């Protein structure tokens, strides 16, 4: 049997013994997943265990991996590593999960010499975090780690994370391969395959996700929140507006959104024409302008096309679904006709998203959820933020991201296709005496993990708004580049 046939047969067996299951599984984060992978059961099926160990070895040899010994990630991968060791006469090491507080206190058991190369064996990779927990103690005792072999890669960001640590991931079964085979063998419907794919796309783990299933809890916040490029994140979203924005930022080299809270529409149009070349988004509060008229939207759209920026009407909808349909589509402002992006509070519950989506989705618009706020004493924190994350996950076609202040510290997993936009930004920091709290562009991007800085008074109140916009643009962009 060819390796490929063996792999197909193994996929069917894994499905039979319910090591890979489909249905509705509630994860720790509250998200409902259409797929669940639990490989602990394979120890009870010797034919499956033998096949897993055989396929993993073949993939390693095919890829030319070389190593002196191997170490399984406790616990599910230990029997797999043992089989590979016995079948191929390759020495094995063991990592203690809890280092003994008596006796030798060794984290790594077995015979080895410093400088040897050790292969890591794992059953399932989601974020790559649990692999790293085994790599570190191996490196601490002088072993070199270059290769990681895994049975199933959920394709949720683990490979990139391992790559950033110079580790090569060899996966017998990328999840997409599992889906393809099960569909070809009529064990999954095309619809179910699409559902699982959409779920995986919407739940990419980020660089600080933990190794728990679906990255349900976050690791400590790193000083610099390492990030993926805007170009790559464009490939992770289903929402047209988010895709356009990611690509626009990468193309124009700016992550600056200007909050143009000036006194009149006339002033706003003049400002937009001047600072247009510096920005990715112009944020408006159209109910601030006494001279707002029917020509406003068309004029702004012309400027957006001229200077290549997007329009974000910061309406902060907060009513029931039926009411927001009217507020978004008609009334005085007809926001959906001219604003690419708008935002909403989640206070009313999911109906607000359904209502806005009914109007915005057919027009290719995007919605931001207010998951956190920049003002002192905000109620948008903790469970509220978690709920916003869960709501966004249910509408990957329409919700394009969040208004947030510190997404790097979020516990819940969120898709990296979503955009994080942060207000309360000034180069000098501080506050405004009315509750606004300012952070610098550098901290917002590098420490807080945001993607877009929203700057209002720091620019439009400056003596030279154009020079100030250029300064903020540079600060925001330099911070992004250095966090890559
Ligand atoms: O939490 C928030 C959310 C928003 S959208 N805090 C905010 O300040 N904003 C908006 O960002 C606010 O309405 C204003 O338009 C802008 C901040 O302006 P600045 O002058 O304080 O920079």
PDB file of N, CA and C and ligand atoms in Angstrom, residues 259 261 283 285 312 314 316 343 370 372-375 403 423-426 432 436 438 454-458 460, ligand 1:
ATOM      1  N   UNK A 259     -10.065  60.382  13.666  1.00  0.00           N
ATOM      2  CA  UNK A 259     -11.406  60.677  14.181  1.00  0.00           C
ATOM      3  C   UNK A 259     -11.641  62.160  13.921  1.00  0.00           C
ATOM      4  N   UNK A 261     -13.630  64.695  14.427  1.00  0.00           N
ATOM      5  CA  UNK A 261     -14.749  65.230  15.210  1.00  0.00           C
ATOM      6  C   UNK A 261     -14.781  66.762  15.180  1.00  0.00           C
ATOM      7  N   UNK A 283     -12.788  58.498  10.235  1.00  0.00           N
ATOM      8  CA  UNK A 283     -13.911  58.174  11.123  1.00  0.00           C
ATOM      9  C   UNK A 283     -14.755  59.427  11.321  1.00  0.00           C
ATOM     10  N   UNK A 285     -18.524  61.310  12.893  1.00  0.00           N
ATOM     11  CA  UNK A 285     -19.706  61.290  13.764  1.00  0.00           C
ATOM     12  C   UNK A 285     -20.674  62.217  13.054  1.00  0.00           C
ATOM     13  N   UNK A 312     -15.600  55.327   8.115  1.00  0.00           N
ATOM     14  CA  UNK A 312     -16.137  54.623   9.288  1.00  0.00           C
ATOM     15  C   UNK A 312     -17.032  55.601  10.046  1.00  0.00           C
ATOM     16  N   UNK A 314     -18.912  56.314  13.072  1.00  0.00           N
ATOM     17  CA  UNK A 314     -18.828  55.806  14.451  1.00  0.00           C
ATOM     18  C   UNK A 314     -20.186  55.986  15.140  1.00  0.00           C
ATOM     19  N   UNK A 316     -22.102  53.800  16.801  1.00  0.00           N
ATOM     20  CA  UNK A 316     -22.313  53.078  18.065  1.00  0.00           C
ATOM     21  C   UNK A 316     -23.786  52.740  18.259  1.00  0.00           C
ATOM     22  N   UNK A 343     -20.218  50.660  13.699  1.00  0.00           N
ATOM     23  CA  UNK A 343     -19.964  49.872  14.913  1.00  0.00           C
ATOM     24  C   UNK A 343     -21.216  49.785  15.783  1.00  0.00           C
ATOM     25  N   UNK A 370     -18.071  46.885  19.839  1.00  0.00           N
ATOM     26  CA  UNK A 370     -17.322  47.554  20.909  1.00  0.00           C
ATOM     27  C   UNK A 370     -17.092  46.528  22.024  1.00  0.00           C
ATOM     28  N   UNK A 372     -14.302  46.667  24.075  1.00  0.00           N
ATOM     29  CA  UNK A 372     -13.724  47.436  25.195  1.00  0.00           C
ATOM     30  C   UNK A 372     -13.862  48.902  24.831  1.00  0.00           C
ATOM     31  N   UNK A 373     -13.742  49.794  25.819  1.00  0.00           N
ATOM     32  CA  UNK A 373     -13.745  51.230  25.518  1.00  0.00           C
ATOM     33  C   UNK A 373     -12.552  51.898  26.196  1.00  0.00           C
ATOM     34  N   UNK A 374     -12.212  53.078  25.688  1.00  0.00           N
ATOM     35  CA  UNK A 374     -11.011  53.757  26.196  1.00  0.00           C
ATOM     36  C   UNK A 374     -11.311  54.633  27.410  1.00  0.00           C
ATOM     37  N   UNK A 375     -12.588  54.814  27.727  1.00  0.00           N
ATOM     38  CA  UNK A 375     -12.947  55.766  28.787  1.00  0.00           C
ATOM     39  C   UNK A 375     -12.831  55.150  30.184  1.00  0.00           C
ATOM     40  N   UNK A 403     -13.723  47.333  18.364  1.00  0.00           N
ATOM     41  CA  UNK A 403     -13.120  48.478  19.028  1.00  0.00           C
ATOM     42  C   UNK A 403     -12.613  47.884  20.340  1.00  0.00           C
ATOM     43  N   UNK A 423      -9.113  53.417  20.008  1.00  0.00           N
ATOM     44  CA  UNK A 423      -9.158  54.867  20.217  1.00  0.00           C
ATOM     45  C   UNK A 423      -8.450  55.228  21.514  1.00  0.00           C
ATOM     46  N   UNK A 424      -8.373  56.533  21.790  1.00  0.00           N
ATOM     47  CA  UNK A 424      -7.664  56.975  22.989  1.00  0.00           C
ATOM     48  C   UNK A 424      -6.170  56.926  22.717  1.00  0.00           C
ATOM     49  N   UNK A 425      -5.756  57.583  21.628  1.00  0.00           N
ATOM     50  CA  UNK A 425      -4.338  57.550  21.244  1.00  0.00           C
ATOM     51  C   UNK A 425      -3.814  58.984  21.110  1.00  0.00           C
ATOM     52  N   UNK A 426      -2.758  59.274  21.846  1.00  0.00           N
ATOM     53  CA  UNK A 426      -2.032  60.546  21.662  1.00  0.00           C
ATOM     54  C   UNK A 426      -0.563  60.302  21.954  1.00  0.00           C
ATOM     55  N   UNK A 432      -8.219  63.592  29.084  1.00  0.00           N
ATOM     56  CA  UNK A 432      -8.809  64.860  28.653  1.00  0.00           C
ATOM     57  C   UNK A 432      -9.686  65.530  29.716  1.00  0.00           C
ATOM     58  N   UNK A 436     -11.613  60.426  28.971  1.00  0.00           N
ATOM     59  CA  UNK A 436     -10.786  59.806  27.930  1.00  0.00           C
ATOM     60  C   UNK A 436      -9.403  59.491  28.488  1.00  0.00           C
ATOM     61  N   UNK A 438      -5.524  58.254  27.325  1.00  0.00           N
ATOM     62  CA  UNK A 438      -4.681  58.119  26.134  1.00  0.00           C
ATOM     63  C   UNK A 438      -3.496  57.184  26.346  1.00  0.00           C
ATOM     64  N   UNK A 454      -6.668  54.973  16.376  1.00  0.00           N
ATOM     65  CA  UNK A 454      -7.692  55.989  16.094  1.00  0.00           C
ATOM     66  C   UNK A 454      -7.282  57.267  16.824  1.00  0.00           C
ATOM     67  N   UNK A 455      -7.001  58.300  16.052  1.00  0.00           N
ATOM     68  CA  UNK A 455      -6.517  59.549  16.661  1.00  0.00           C
ATOM     69  C   UNK A 455      -7.444  60.699  16.275  1.00  0.00           C
ATOM     70  N   UNK A 456      -7.961  61.418  17.266  1.00  0.00           N
ATOM     71  CA  UNK A 456      -8.831  62.564  17.006  1.00  0.00           C
ATOM     72  C   UNK A 456      -8.112  63.873  17.272  1.00  0.00           C
ATOM     73  N   UNK A 457      -8.270  64.374  18.512  1.00  0.00           N
ATOM     74  CA  UNK A 457      -7.753  65.711  18.825  1.00  0.00           C
ATOM     75  C   UNK A 457      -6.244  65.849  18.634  1.00  0.00           C
ATOM     76  N   UNK A 458      -5.529  64.750  18.794  1.00  0.00           N
ATOM     77  CA  UNK A 458      -4.070  64.786  18.575  1.00  0.00           C
ATOM     78  C   UNK A 458      -3.735  65.279  17.175  1.00  0.00           C
ATOM     79  N   UNK A 460      -6.584  66.727  14.653  1.00  0.00           N
ATOM     80  CA  UNK A 460      -7.353  67.859  14.111  1.00  0.00           C
ATOM     81  C   UNK A 460      -7.221  69.126  14.947  1.00  0.00           C
TER      82      UNK A 460
HETATM   83  O1  LIG B   1     -13.955  53.568  23.502  1.00  0.00           O
HETATM   84  C1  LIG B   1     -13.975  54.436  22.647  1.00  0.00           C
HETATM   85  C2  LIG B   1     -14.560  54.205  21.402  1.00  0.00           C
HETATM   86  C3  LIG B   1     -14.499  55.217  20.444  1.00  0.00           C
HETATM   87  S1  LIG B   1     -15.051  54.849  18.871  1.00  0.00           S
HETATM   88  N1  LIG B   1     -13.365  55.626  22.875  1.00  0.00           N
HETATM   89  C4  LIG B   1     -13.335  56.627  21.931  1.00  0.00           C
HETATM   90  O2  LIG B   1     -12.739  57.674  22.208  1.00  0.00           O
HETATM   91  N2  LIG B   1     -13.935  56.437  20.714  1.00  0.00           N
HETATM   92  C5  LIG B   1     -13.964  57.520  19.696  1.00  0.00           C
HETATM   93  O3  LIG B   1     -12.617  57.787  19.306  1.00  0.00           O
HETATM   94  C6  LIG B   1     -14.524  58.838  20.177  1.00  0.00           C
HETATM   95  O4  LIG B   1     -15.899  58.926  19.927  1.00  0.00           O
HETATM   96  C7  LIG B   1     -13.748  59.835  19.374  1.00  0.00           C
HETATM   97  O5  LIG B   1     -14.357  60.023  18.130  1.00  0.00           O
HETATM   98  C8  LIG B   1     -12.407  59.185  19.140  1.00  0.00           C
HETATM   99  C9  LIG B   1     -11.326  59.632  20.082  1.00  0.00           C
HETATM  100  O6  LIG B   1     -11.025  60.969  19.898  1.00  0.00           O
HETATM  101  P1  LIG B   1      -9.812  61.735  20.639  1.00  0.00           P
HETATM  102  O7  LIG B   1     -10.012  63.164  20.267  1.00  0.00           O
HETATM  103  O8  LIG B   1      -9.955  61.502  22.113  1.00  0.00           O
HETATM  104  O9  LIG B   1      -8.563  61.152  20.076  1.00  0.00           O
END
